Coordinates of C-alpha atoms in Angstrom, one line a residue:
Chain A
M1 CA -26.7 22.7 23.9
M2 CA -24.6 21.9 27.0
W3 CA -22.3 19.9 24.9
T4 CA -21.8 22.7 22.4
V5 CA -20.9 25.2 25.2
T6 CA -18.5 22.7 26.8
R7 CA -16.9 22.1 23.5
K8 CA -16.5 25.8 22.8
L9 CA -14.9 26.3 26.3
V10 CA -12.5 23.5 25.8
L11 CA -11.5 24.7 22.4
T12 CA -11.0 28.3 23.6
F13 CA -8.9 27.1 26.6
T14 CA -6.8 24.9 24.3
V15 CA -6.2 27.7 21.8
L16 CA -5.2 30.1 24.7
V17 CA -2.8 27.6 26.2
I18 CA -1.1 27.2 22.8
L19 CA -1.2 30.9 21.9
I20 CA -0.5 32.7 25.2
P21 CA 3.2 31.8 25.2
I22 CA 3.6 32.4 21.5
I23 CA 1.9 35.8 21.3
P24 CA 4.5 37.6 23.5
M25 CA 7.3 35.9 21.6
M26 CA 5.9 37.0 18.3
L27 CA 5.5 40.6 19.6
W28 CA 9.0 40.6 21.1
S29 CA 10.4 39.5 17.7
V30 CA 9.0 42.6 16.0
A31 CA 9.2 45.1 18.9
E32 CA 11.4 48.1 18.3
T33 CA 10.6 49.5 21.8
W34 CA 8.5 47.8 24.5
T35 CA 8.8 49.2 27.9
Y36 CA 6.9 48.9 31.2
P37 CA 3.9 49.5 31.7
S38 CA 2.9 49.3 28.0
L39 CA 0.8 46.2 27.3
F40 CA 2.0 46.2 23.6
P41 CA 5.2 47.4 21.9
S42 CA 5.0 51.1 21.2
E43 CA 7.0 50.7 17.9
L44 CA 7.3 47.7 15.5
S45 CA 10.1 46.8 13.2
F46 CA 12.0 43.9 11.7
D47 CA 15.4 45.2 13.0
N48 CA 15.9 42.1 15.2
F49 CA 15.6 39.8 12.2
T50 CA 17.9 42.1 10.1
M51 CA 20.5 42.1 12.8
L52 CA 20.4 38.3 13.2
F53 CA 20.8 37.8 9.4
D54 CA 23.6 40.4 9.2
T55 CA 25.5 39.2 12.3
Y56 CA 25.2 35.4 12.0
S57 CA 24.7 34.7 8.3
L58 CA 21.4 33.3 9.3
G59 CA 20.4 32.6 5.7
K60 CA 23.2 30.0 5.5
V61 CA 22.4 28.6 9.0
I62 CA 18.8 28.0 8.0
T63 CA 19.7 26.5 4.7
D64 CA 22.3 24.2 6.5
S65 CA 19.7 23.2 9.1
I66 CA 17.2 22.3 6.4
I67 CA 19.8 20.3 4.5
V68 CA 20.9 18.4 7.6
S69 CA 17.3 17.6 8.7
A70 CA 16.2 16.6 5.2
I71 CA 19.2 14.3 4.8
V72 CA 18.8 12.8 8.2
T73 CA 15.1 12.3 7.5
I74 CA 15.7 10.5 4.2
V75 CA 18.5 8.4 5.7
S76 CA 16.5 7.5 8.8
I77 CA 13.4 6.5 6.9
L78 CA 15.3 4.5 4.4
L79 CA 17.1 2.6 7.2
A80 CA 13.9 2.2 9.1
V81 CA 11.6 0.8 6.3
M82 CA 13.0 -2.7 6.0
P83 CA 13.3 -3.5 9.8
A84 CA 9.8 -2.0 10.3
K85 CA 8.3 -4.0 7.5
F86 CA 10.0 -7.2 8.9
I87 CA 8.7 -6.6 12.4
G88 CA 5.3 -5.5 11.2
T89 CA 4.6 -8.2 8.7
Q90 CA 6.4 -11.3 10.0
H91 CA 5.7 -13.6 12.9
F92 CA 8.7 -15.0 14.6
R93 CA 9.9 -16.0 18.1
G94 CA 11.5 -13.2 20.0
K95 CA 9.7 -10.5 18.0
I96 CA 9.1 -8.2 21.1
F97 CA 12.7 -8.7 22.0
V98 CA 13.9 -7.6 18.6
Q99 CA 11.5 -4.7 18.6
T100 CA 12.9 -3.6 22.0
L101 CA 16.4 -4.0 20.7
T102 CA 15.8 -1.5 18.0
M103 CA 15.0 1.1 20.7
M104 CA 18.3 0.5 22.5
P105 CA 20.1 3.6 21.3
V106 CA 17.4 5.9 22.8
M107 CA 17.1 3.9 26.0
A108 CA 20.7 4.7 27.1
P109 CA 21.5 8.3 28.1
A110 CA 22.2 10.2 24.9
I111 CA 25.6 11.6 26.0
I112 CA 26.9 8.0 26.6
V113 CA 25.9 6.9 23.2
L114 CA 27.3 10.0 21.6
F115 CA 30.7 9.6 23.4
G116 CA 30.7 6.0 22.2
L117 CA 30.1 7.2 18.6
M118 CA 32.8 9.9 19.0
G119 CA 35.4 7.2 19.7
V120 CA 34.3 5.3 16.6
F121 CA 34.3 8.4 14.4
V122 CA 37.7 9.5 15.5
K123 CA 39.1 6.0 14.7
M124 CA 37.3 6.2 11.3
G125 CA 38.7 9.6 10.6
I126 CA 35.3 11.2 10.1
Y127 CA 34.9 13.0 13.4
K128 CA 33.6 16.6 13.1
T129 CA 32.4 16.0 9.5
F130 CA 29.0 16.3 7.9
L131 CA 28.8 12.5 7.6
S132 CA 29.4 12.0 11.4
L133 CA 26.7 14.5 12.1
V134 CA 24.2 12.7 9.9
I135 CA 25.1 9.3 11.3
A136 CA 24.9 10.6 15.0
E137 CA 21.4 12.0 14.4
A138 CA 20.2 9.0 12.5
V139 CA 21.3 6.7 15.4
F140 CA 18.8 8.4 17.6
L141 CA 16.1 8.9 15.0
V142 CA 16.0 5.5 13.2
P143 CA 14.5 3.8 16.3
Y144 CA 11.7 6.3 16.5
A145 CA 11.1 6.0 12.7
I146 CA 10.9 2.2 13.2
M147 CA 8.5 2.7 16.1
V148 CA 6.2 4.8 14.0
L149 CA 6.4 2.6 10.9
V150 CA 5.8 -0.8 12.6
P151 CA 2.0 -0.2 13.2
I152 CA 1.7 1.1 9.7
F153 CA 3.2 -2.2 8.3
K154 CA 1.0 -4.2 10.7
N155 CA -2.0 -2.8 8.8
Y156 CA -0.2 -3.0 5.4
D157 CA -1.7 -5.4 2.9
S158 CA 1.4 -7.0 1.6
G159 CA -0.8 -9.1 -0.7
I160 CA -1.0 -6.1 -3.1
E161 CA 2.6 -6.7 -4.0
D162 CA 1.8 -10.3 -5.0
Q163 CA -1.3 -9.1 -6.8
A164 CA 0.7 -6.5 -8.8
S165 CA 3.4 -9.0 -9.7
T166 CA 0.8 -11.5 -11.0
L167 CA -0.5 -8.8 -13.3
G168 CA 3.0 -8.5 -14.8
I169 CA 4.0 -5.3 -13.1
N170 CA 7.8 -4.9 -12.6
W171 CA 9.4 -4.1 -9.2
L172 CA 9.9 -0.4 -9.9
S173 CA 6.3 0.2 -10.9
R174 CA 5.2 -1.9 -8.0
L175 CA 7.3 0.2 -5.6
L176 CA 6.3 3.6 -7.1
N177 CA 2.6 3.0 -7.9
V178 CA 1.5 0.3 -5.5
V179 CA 3.7 0.1 -2.4
L180 CA 4.6 3.8 -1.8
P181 CA 1.1 5.2 -2.2
N182 CA -0.1 2.6 0.3
L183 CA 2.5 3.7 2.8
K184 CA 2.4 7.4 2.0
T185 CA 0.6 8.4 5.2
G186 CA 2.7 6.4 7.5
L187 CA 5.9 7.5 5.8
M188 CA 4.8 11.1 6.0
V189 CA 4.1 10.8 9.8
S190 CA 7.4 9.2 10.4
A191 CA 9.3 11.7 8.3
M192 CA 7.5 14.6 10.0
Y193 CA 8.6 13.3 13.4
V194 CA 12.2 12.6 12.3
F195 CA 12.5 16.0 10.6
M196 CA 11.3 18.0 13.6
S197 CA 13.5 16.0 16.0
S198 CA 16.5 16.6 13.8
W199 CA 15.7 20.2 13.4
A200 CA 15.7 20.6 17.2
A201 CA 18.8 18.5 17.8
Y202 CA 21.5 20.3 19.7
L203 CA 23.8 17.8 21.4
A204 CA 24.7 15.9 18.3
V205 CA 25.3 19.1 16.4
S206 CA 27.5 20.5 19.1
M207 CA 29.6 17.3 19.3
F208 CA 29.9 16.3 15.6
A209 CA 29.2 19.3 13.3
P210 CA 32.2 20.7 11.5
R211 CA 33.6 23.7 13.3
T212 CA 32.2 26.3 10.9
F213 CA 28.8 24.6 10.7
N214 CA 25.8 25.9 12.6
T215 CA 22.2 25.0 12.8
V216 CA 19.4 27.2 14.1
A217 CA 19.2 25.0 17.2
S218 CA 22.9 25.2 17.8
L219 CA 22.6 29.0 17.8
L220 CA 19.4 29.2 19.8
Y221 CA 20.2 27.0 22.8
P222 CA 23.5 28.6 23.8
A223 CA 21.9 32.0 23.3
I224 CA 19.1 31.2 25.7
Y225 CA 21.6 30.0 28.4
N226 CA 24.3 32.6 27.9
G227 CA 22.1 35.6 27.9
Q228 CA 24.1 37.2 25.1
Y229 CA 21.1 38.2 23.1
S230 CA 18.4 40.8 23.8
N231 CA 14.8 39.6 24.3
G232 CA 13.9 40.8 20.8
M233 CA 16.8 38.9 19.1
L234 CA 16.0 35.7 21.1
A235 CA 12.4 36.0 20.2
S236 CA 13.3 36.5 16.5
L237 CA 15.6 33.5 16.6
T238 CA 12.9 31.4 18.2
V239 CA 10.4 32.5 15.5
L240 CA 12.9 31.4 12.8
F241 CA 13.3 28.1 14.7
F242 CA 9.6 27.5 14.6
I243 CA 8.8 28.4 11.0
P244 CA 10.3 25.4 9.1
S245 CA 8.9 22.9 11.6
I246 CA 5.4 24.4 11.3
A247 CA 5.7 24.6 7.5
F248 CA 6.7 20.9 7.4
L249 CA 3.9 20.1 9.8
F250 CA 1.3 21.9 7.6
I251 CA 2.6 20.2 4.4
S252 CA 2.6 16.8 6.0
T253 CA -0.9 17.3 7.4
W254 CA -2.1 18.5 4.0
I255 CA -0.6 15.4 2.3
I256 CA -2.2 13.1 4.8
G257 CA -5.5 15.0 4.5
T258 CA -5.6 14.5 0.8
D259 CA -4.8 10.8 1.0
K260 CA -7.8 9.3 -0.7
M261 CA -6.9 5.7 0.4
N262 CA -7.3 6.4 4.1
N263 CA -9.8 9.3 3.8
G264 CA -7.3 11.5 5.7
R265 CA -6.9 9.0 8.5
I266 CA -3.6 7.6 9.7
Chain B
M1 CA 0.3 -31.7 -26.0
S2 CA -2.1 -29.9 -23.6
F3 CA -2.2 -26.2 -23.1
L4 CA -1.2 -26.5 -19.5
E5 CA 0.8 -29.4 -18.2
I6 CA 1.9 -29.8 -14.6
K7 CA 4.2 -32.8 -14.2
G8 CA 5.3 -34.4 -10.9
L9 CA 5.1 -31.3 -8.8
F10 CA 6.4 -31.5 -5.2
K11 CA 6.6 -28.8 -2.6
T12 CA 7.5 -29.0 1.1
Y13 CA 7.5 -25.9 3.2
R14 CA 10.5 -25.4 5.5
G15 CA 9.8 -27.0 8.9
A16 CA 6.8 -29.0 7.6
E17 CA 6.4 -32.6 8.4
K18 CA 4.7 -33.6 5.2
P19 CA 4.9 -32.3 1.6
T20 CA 2.2 -29.7 0.9
L21 CA 2.1 -30.8 -2.8
Q22 CA 2.8 -34.4 -3.7
D23 CA 3.2 -35.6 -7.2
I24 CA 0.8 -33.2 -8.8
N25 CA 0.0 -34.0 -12.4
I26 CA -2.6 -31.9 -14.2
T27 CA -3.3 -31.2 -17.9
L28 CA -5.7 -28.5 -19.1
E29 CA -6.9 -27.7 -22.5
E30 CA -7.2 -24.2 -23.9
G31 CA -10.4 -22.5 -22.9
E32 CA -11.1 -25.1 -20.2
I33 CA -12.1 -24.3 -16.6
L34 CA -10.6 -26.6 -14.1
V35 CA -11.8 -26.4 -10.5
L36 CA -9.4 -27.4 -7.7
L37 CA -11.6 -28.6 -4.9
G38 CA -10.7 -29.7 -1.4
P39 CA -10.9 -29.0 2.3
S40 CA -9.0 -26.0 3.8
G41 CA -5.3 -26.7 4.0
C42 CA -5.1 -29.4 1.4
G43 CA -2.6 -27.5 -0.8
K44 CA -4.9 -25.8 -3.3
T45 CA -3.6 -22.3 -2.8
T46 CA 0.0 -23.5 -2.6
L47 CA -0.5 -25.1 -6.0
L48 CA -1.9 -21.9 -7.5
K49 CA 0.9 -19.8 -6.0
T50 CA 3.5 -22.3 -7.4
I51 CA 1.9 -22.0 -10.8
A52 CA 2.0 -18.2 -10.5
G53 CA 5.6 -18.2 -9.3
L54 CA 4.9 -16.8 -5.9
E55 CA 6.1 -20.1 -4.4
E56 CA 8.9 -22.3 -5.8
Q57 CA 8.4 -26.0 -6.3
D58 CA 11.0 -28.5 -5.0
S59 CA 10.7 -30.6 -8.2
G60 CA 8.4 -31.0 -11.2
E61 CA 7.7 -29.0 -14.2
I62 CA 5.0 -26.5 -15.3
L63 CA 4.5 -26.0 -19.1
V64 CA 2.1 -23.4 -20.5
D65 CA 1.4 -23.5 -24.3
G66 CA 4.4 -25.9 -24.7
G67 CA 6.9 -23.7 -22.9
S68 CA 8.4 -24.2 -19.5
I69 CA 7.7 -21.3 -17.1
D70 CA 9.6 -22.7 -14.1
R71 CA 12.5 -20.3 -14.4
L72 CA 10.4 -17.2 -15.1
P73 CA 9.7 -14.7 -12.3
T74 CA 6.1 -14.1 -11.5
E75 CA 5.8 -10.9 -13.5
K76 CA 7.1 -12.6 -16.6
R77 CA 4.7 -15.5 -16.5
P78 CA 1.7 -15.4 -18.9
I79 CA -0.5 -15.9 -15.9
S80 CA -2.9 -13.6 -13.9
M81 CA -4.2 -14.4 -10.5
V82 CA -7.3 -13.2 -8.6
F83 CA -6.9 -13.7 -4.8
Q84 CA -9.4 -14.5 -2.1
K85 CA -9.0 -10.9 -0.9
A86 CA -9.5 -8.4 -3.7
H87 CA -6.2 -6.4 -3.0
M88 CA -7.5 -3.2 -4.5
F89 CA -5.0 -0.5 -5.5
K90 CA -6.7 1.9 -3.1
N91 CA -5.1 5.0 -4.5
M92 CA -6.8 4.4 -7.9
T93 CA -10.2 4.6 -9.4
V94 CA -12.0 1.5 -10.8
A95 CA -10.9 2.4 -14.3
K96 CA -7.3 2.9 -13.2
N97 CA -7.2 -0.3 -11.2
I98 CA -8.3 -2.1 -14.4
N99 CA -5.9 -0.5 -16.9
F100 CA -3.0 0.0 -14.5
A101 CA -1.1 -3.2 -15.5
P102 CA -1.5 -3.0 -19.2
R103 CA -0.7 0.8 -19.0
V104 CA 2.7 0.2 -17.2
R105 CA 3.4 -2.8 -19.4
G106 CA 3.0 -0.7 -22.5
M107 CA 0.2 -2.8 -23.9
F108 CA -1.8 0.2 -25.3
S109 CA -0.6 2.1 -28.4
N110 CA -2.6 5.2 -27.6
R111 CA -5.1 6.8 -25.2
E112 CA -8.1 5.8 -27.3
E113 CA -7.2 2.2 -27.3
M114 CA -6.7 2.3 -23.5
D115 CA -10.0 3.9 -22.9
S116 CA -11.9 1.6 -25.2
E117 CA -10.3 -1.6 -23.8
T118 CA -10.9 -0.4 -20.2
Q119 CA -14.5 0.3 -21.0
K120 CA -14.9 -3.1 -22.6
Y121 CA -13.8 -4.9 -19.5
I122 CA -15.7 -2.6 -17.2
D123 CA -18.9 -3.4 -19.2
L124 CA -17.9 -7.1 -19.2
V125 CA -17.9 -7.3 -15.4
K126 CA -21.0 -5.1 -15.2
L127 CA -19.4 -2.1 -13.5
T128 CA -20.6 0.5 -16.1
G129 CA -21.0 3.8 -14.4
L130 CA -18.5 3.2 -11.6
E131 CA -15.4 4.0 -13.7
D132 CA -14.4 7.0 -11.7
R133 CA -15.3 5.7 -8.3
M134 CA -12.4 5.2 -5.9
A135 CA -11.5 1.6 -5.0
T136 CA -12.1 2.3 -1.4
Q137 CA -15.8 3.0 -2.1
L138 CA -16.7 -0.4 -3.5
S139 CA -18.6 -3.3 -2.1
G140 CA -17.1 -6.8 -1.8
G141 CA -18.8 -8.0 -4.9
Q142 CA -17.7 -4.9 -6.9
E143 CA -14.1 -5.3 -5.7
Q144 CA -14.0 -8.9 -7.0
R145 CA -15.4 -7.8 -10.3
V146 CA -12.6 -5.2 -10.6
S147 CA -10.1 -7.9 -9.7
L148 CA -11.5 -10.2 -12.4
A149 CA -11.4 -7.4 -15.0
R150 CA -7.9 -6.3 -14.2
A151 CA -6.7 -9.9 -14.4
L152 CA -8.4 -10.4 -17.7
I153 CA -7.4 -7.2 -19.4
V154 CA -3.8 -8.3 -19.6
K155 CA -4.9 -11.2 -21.7
P156 CA -3.2 -14.0 -19.7
K157 CA -2.8 -17.4 -21.2
L158 CA -3.9 -18.8 -17.9
L159 CA -6.1 -17.2 -15.2
L160 CA -5.9 -18.4 -11.6
L161 CA -8.8 -17.7 -9.3
D162 CA -8.1 -18.4 -5.6
E163 CA -11.4 -18.7 -3.8
P164 CA -12.4 -15.3 -5.1
L165 CA -16.0 -15.7 -4.0
S166 CA -15.5 -17.0 -0.5
A167 CA -15.8 -13.6 1.2
L168 CA -19.1 -12.8 -0.4
D169 CA -22.5 -13.5 1.0
A170 CA -24.5 -16.5 -0.2
G171 CA -26.7 -14.6 -2.7
L172 CA -23.9 -12.7 -4.3
R173 CA -21.7 -15.9 -4.5
I174 CA -24.3 -17.6 -6.7
E175 CA -24.7 -14.5 -8.9
M176 CA -20.9 -14.1 -9.1
R177 CA -20.1 -17.7 -9.9
T178 CA -22.5 -17.6 -12.9
A179 CA -20.9 -14.3 -14.0
V180 CA -17.3 -15.7 -13.6
R181 CA -18.1 -18.8 -15.7
D182 CA -20.0 -16.8 -18.4
I183 CA -17.2 -14.2 -18.7
C184 CA -14.4 -16.7 -18.9
K185 CA -16.3 -18.8 -21.5
Q186 CA -17.2 -15.7 -23.5
L187 CA -13.4 -14.9 -23.7
G188 CA -12.3 -18.5 -24.2
Q189 CA -10.1 -18.0 -21.1
T190 CA -8.2 -21.0 -19.7
V191 CA -8.9 -21.0 -15.9
I192 CA -7.9 -22.8 -12.7
F193 CA -10.5 -22.0 -10.0
V194 CA -9.9 -22.9 -6.4
T195 CA -12.8 -23.5 -4.0
H196 CA -13.7 -25.6 -1.0
D197 CA -17.4 -25.5 -2.0
Q198 CA -18.5 -28.5 -4.0
E199 CA -21.7 -26.8 -5.3
E200 CA -19.6 -23.9 -6.6
A201 CA -17.1 -26.4 -8.1
M202 CA -20.0 -28.2 -10.0
A203 CA -21.4 -24.9 -11.2
I204 CA -18.2 -23.4 -12.5
G205 CA -15.9 -26.3 -13.6
D206 CA -15.7 -28.1 -16.9
R207 CA -13.6 -30.6 -14.8
I208 CA -13.0 -30.9 -11.1
A209 CA -9.7 -32.0 -9.5
V210 CA -10.3 -33.0 -5.9
M211 CA -7.3 -32.6 -3.6
F212 CA -6.6 -34.2 -0.2
N213 CA -3.4 -34.1 1.7
G214 CA -1.6 -32.4 -1.1
K215 CA -2.5 -35.0 -3.7
I216 CA -5.0 -35.0 -6.5
E217 CA -7.5 -37.7 -5.5
Q218 CA -9.6 -37.7 -8.6
C219 CA -9.9 -35.4 -11.7
A220 CA -13.0 -35.7 -13.8
T221 CA -16.2 -34.0 -15.0
P222 CA -18.8 -32.9 -12.4
E223 CA -21.1 -35.6 -13.6
V224 CA -18.6 -38.3 -12.7
F225 CA -18.1 -37.0 -9.2
F226 CA -21.9 -37.0 -8.8
S227 CA -22.3 -40.6 -10.0
R228 CA -19.0 -42.4 -9.8
P229 CA -16.6 -41.0 -7.1
A230 CA -13.3 -42.8 -6.9
S231 CA -13.0 -43.1 -3.2
K232 CA -14.9 -42.9 0.1
K233 CA -13.3 -39.5 0.8
V234 CA -14.3 -38.0 -2.5
A235 CA -17.8 -39.5 -2.2
E236 CA -18.3 -37.9 1.2
F237 CA -17.0 -34.6 -0.1
F238 CA -19.7 -34.8 -2.8
G239 CA -22.6 -35.5 -0.4
W240 CA -22.6 -39.3 -0.5
K241 CA -23.6 -39.9 3.1
N242 CA -24.3 -43.6 3.5
T243 CA -21.3 -45.8 3.7
I244 CA -22.0 -49.5 4.3
P245 CA -19.6 -52.4 4.4
C246 CA -20.4 -55.0 1.8
N247 CA -19.2 -58.0 0.0
V248 CA -19.0 -58.1 -3.8
D249 CA -18.8 -61.5 -5.5
G250 CA -17.6 -62.1 -9.1
E251 CA -21.1 -61.9 -10.5
N252 CA -22.0 -58.3 -9.4
N253 CA -24.0 -59.5 -6.4
I254 CA -23.6 -57.3 -3.4
S255 CA -24.5 -58.4 0.1
S256 CA -24.7 -56.0 3.0
A257 CA -26.4 -55.6 6.3
I258 CA -29.2 -53.5 4.7
G259 CA -29.9 -56.1 2.0
N260 CA -28.6 -57.8 -1.1
F261 CA -28.4 -56.0 -4.4
K262 CA -27.3 -56.7 -7.9
M263 CA -25.6 -53.9 -9.8
D264 CA -23.3 -53.4 -12.7
T265 CA -19.9 -52.9 -11.2
S266 CA -16.4 -53.6 -12.4
V267 CA -14.7 -53.9 -9.0
E268 CA -12.7 -56.9 -8.0
P269 CA -14.6 -59.4 -5.7
G270 CA -14.0 -58.9 -1.9
E271 CA -14.8 -56.6 1.0
R272 CA -15.8 -53.2 -0.3
L273 CA -17.9 -50.2 0.7
L274 CA -21.4 -49.6 -0.7
I275 CA -22.2 -45.9 -0.8
I276 CA -25.7 -44.6 -1.4
R277 CA -26.9 -41.0 -2.0
P278 CA -29.7 -40.0 0.4
E279 CA -32.0 -39.0 -2.5
A280 CA -31.6 -42.5 -4.1
F281 CA -34.1 -43.8 -1.6
S282 CA -37.8 -43.7 -2.2
E283 CA -40.6 -44.6 0.1
D284 CA -42.5 -47.7 -1.0
E285 CA -44.8 -49.9 1.0
N286 CA -43.4 -53.0 -0.8
G287 CA -39.8 -51.8 -0.5
N288 CA -37.3 -54.4 0.6
I289 CA -35.4 -52.1 3.0
R290 CA -37.2 -51.6 6.3
G291 CA -36.0 -49.6 9.2
A292 CA -37.1 -47.6 12.2
V293 CA -37.1 -43.8 12.1
K294 CA -34.6 -42.4 14.6
H295 CA -34.8 -38.7 13.5
A296 CA -36.9 -36.7 11.1
S297 CA -36.5 -33.2 9.8
Y298 CA -39.3 -31.6 7.8
L299 CA -37.7 -29.2 5.3
G300 CA -40.8 -28.2 3.3
V301 CA -40.1 -29.7 -0.1
R302 CA -38.5 -32.9 1.4
V303 CA -38.2 -34.7 4.7
E304 CA -34.8 -35.9 5.9
Y305 CA -34.7 -39.0 8.0
V306 CA -32.1 -41.0 9.9
I307 CA -33.3 -44.6 10.0
D308 CA -31.9 -47.7 11.6
V309 CA -31.7 -50.8 9.4
N310 CA -30.2 -53.8 11.1
G311 CA -28.0 -51.6 13.3
I312 CA -26.8 -49.4 10.4
E313 CA -27.9 -45.8 10.3
L314 CA -29.0 -44.5 6.9
N315 CA -29.6 -40.9 5.8
I316 CA -32.7 -40.6 3.7
S317 CA -34.0 -37.7 1.7
S318 CA -37.7 -38.3 1.0
N319 CA -40.1 -36.4 -1.3
S320 CA -43.1 -37.7 0.6
R321 CA -45.4 -35.1 2.1
E322 CA -46.2 -37.3 5.0
V323 CA -43.8 -37.1 7.9
K324 CA -43.1 -40.4 9.7
R325 CA -42.9 -40.3 13.5
I326 CA -39.8 -41.4 15.4
G327 CA -39.9 -45.1 16.0
E328 CA -42.3 -45.7 13.1
T329 CA -41.2 -48.3 10.5
I330 CA -40.4 -47.0 7.0
S331 CA -40.1 -49.2 3.9
L332 CA -37.8 -48.1 1.1
N333 CA -36.6 -48.9 -2.4
V334 CA -33.3 -47.7 -3.7
D335 CA -32.4 -46.6 -7.2
P336 CA -29.3 -48.4 -8.4
E337 CA -28.1 -45.3 -10.1
G338 CA -27.7 -43.7 -6.7
M339 CA -25.4 -46.5 -5.5
W340 CA -21.7 -47.0 -6.0
I341 CA -19.0 -49.3 -4.8
V342 CA -15.7 -47.9 -3.5
D343 CA -12.6 -49.5 -2.0
D344 CA -12.6 -49.9 1.8
E345 CA -9.5 -47.7 2.2
P346 CA -7.9 -47.3 5.6
E347 CA -8.8 -44.1 7.4
E348 CA -6.2 -41.4 6.8
E349 CA -5.7 -38.5 9.1
E350 CA -7.9 -35.8 7.7
K351 CA -5.9 -33.0 9.1
V352 CA -3.6 -32.3 6.3
Q353 CA -0.9 -29.8 6.2
S354 CA 0.2 -30.2 9.7
V355 CA 2.7 -27.6 8.6
K356 CA 4.7 -26.6 11.5
K357 CA 5.1 -22.9 10.9
G358 CA 8.6 -22.0 9.9
F359 CA 10.6 -19.8 12.1
F360 CA 9.4 -16.9 9.9
S361 CA 6.0 -16.9 8.3
R362 CA 4.1 -14.1 6.6
R363 CA 1.3 -12.7 8.7
K364 CA -2.2 -13.6 7.5

């Protein structure tokens, strides 16, 4: 009885802590007029969203943001899989050192690493291109992807690959039907983390994105600091910033939850 | 020409002091079950993995049904393997685990054939009713049955079983070893079965190859191992406990500290070892071997003694219902059928495979 009450209290508190900052933001995004001392907006409309879409081609900005984050996620996961598998499944001297080494790009201050990359990109002639943006984001996100995947590979039964090959199954079928389903949950968690981080990336976008290229984050952060937007427009932009991340989070959680191999556990 | 021929196989792991496989020569006829028996680390699993193509030999040749398979990758070899760990495809049901390999290899011409073949092997390994159960919901014994079925359904020319029963509890092991032998014999399947359990080897194998230090020490039928082991090491592995130095003359007379015997033996005269099975002794008041009981264990159907005969300790297994006390004198006779002469070989370091792990090694 006591436990149930405590649990309900904790749950209510947690929900409130999460929702309290979000509720005013949601209300501001759809408020036509909201003046003191009213507790709620007196009129509701989607004018803020309409204005954003009209003024800043927000449809294109959101599409570009999704494309960049999706490509960075795919690239980062692909680059992280082999080192993570190596670190997770092999025993060798200096393993901890190697694992630490993979985290080096995120240990140094981001601005220093990005300036270093800028020099390299200028020499390569790819500075301020889509490619330079993807590489710059991946440099910071591959280490995290590795960090998430290493424990997954530590628990990975690499014997199933030998088992499948002794049953005459070729490498492509092994990869698609045996290896990937076994790693699905881990890959999903890693991808979720990388996607959300890329979605929220601002510094790399501001330094390496082509001049006409914007992401939702690159619009939102200056808007907050410069004060050029009304409360309503800022709130609408923030809501738009949230939606893809939350959608990705729900999709990933659903995929993990339906994972029959792990009974929904990671 | 035999169905499987392994000729002069050598394999040394990188960084190892000794070869893991040394001059392995094995022949196997179609439908025969060969058991590879030996202590842990003697090279049994390496040999299976080399045959399967998961490890590469340094030299030597492997022929299956007359053709060399040395250059074939694992998935192209006409071989299936069941591992110590069942390695279930956890994202699949029992039925899909079993028909996965033949399905992706295009071995079925239509859905009906796939269903009937799958059911046939499910019934064969006695998993009827569990077709739609997820692989994650199976017991250890059921997992190994699935492993066996999915290895058999691809109709391999050679089936390799690497200690598939070692993770099971004692009762299930006995049940499963009978099942494995029956199923393989029913299908006429050629099998190499690896174990470190001599009882399991005797129960399953048509022939047994005993391995020590990466070498095949003796390859023969189970009866031969029980009655005529080739060396002291093999004898001890098969439960021959009493090893007594003796002298053999040219007329089959054997003299030792526990007495003199005459037995039909073809060994060269000289210093040898007389080995005697514990159950070859029988209590007899007029017996010519007399010793003092040093230790007695009553085990219900038999009594096990350790007795001292002229300074030599003998292990005796007696059917007598009367238990002798410690210090009491016991008189024994010995059945010549339970005695054998082997060479007095120098003690070799038992710890085989002092394989220094390479710089990189796969995590166990």
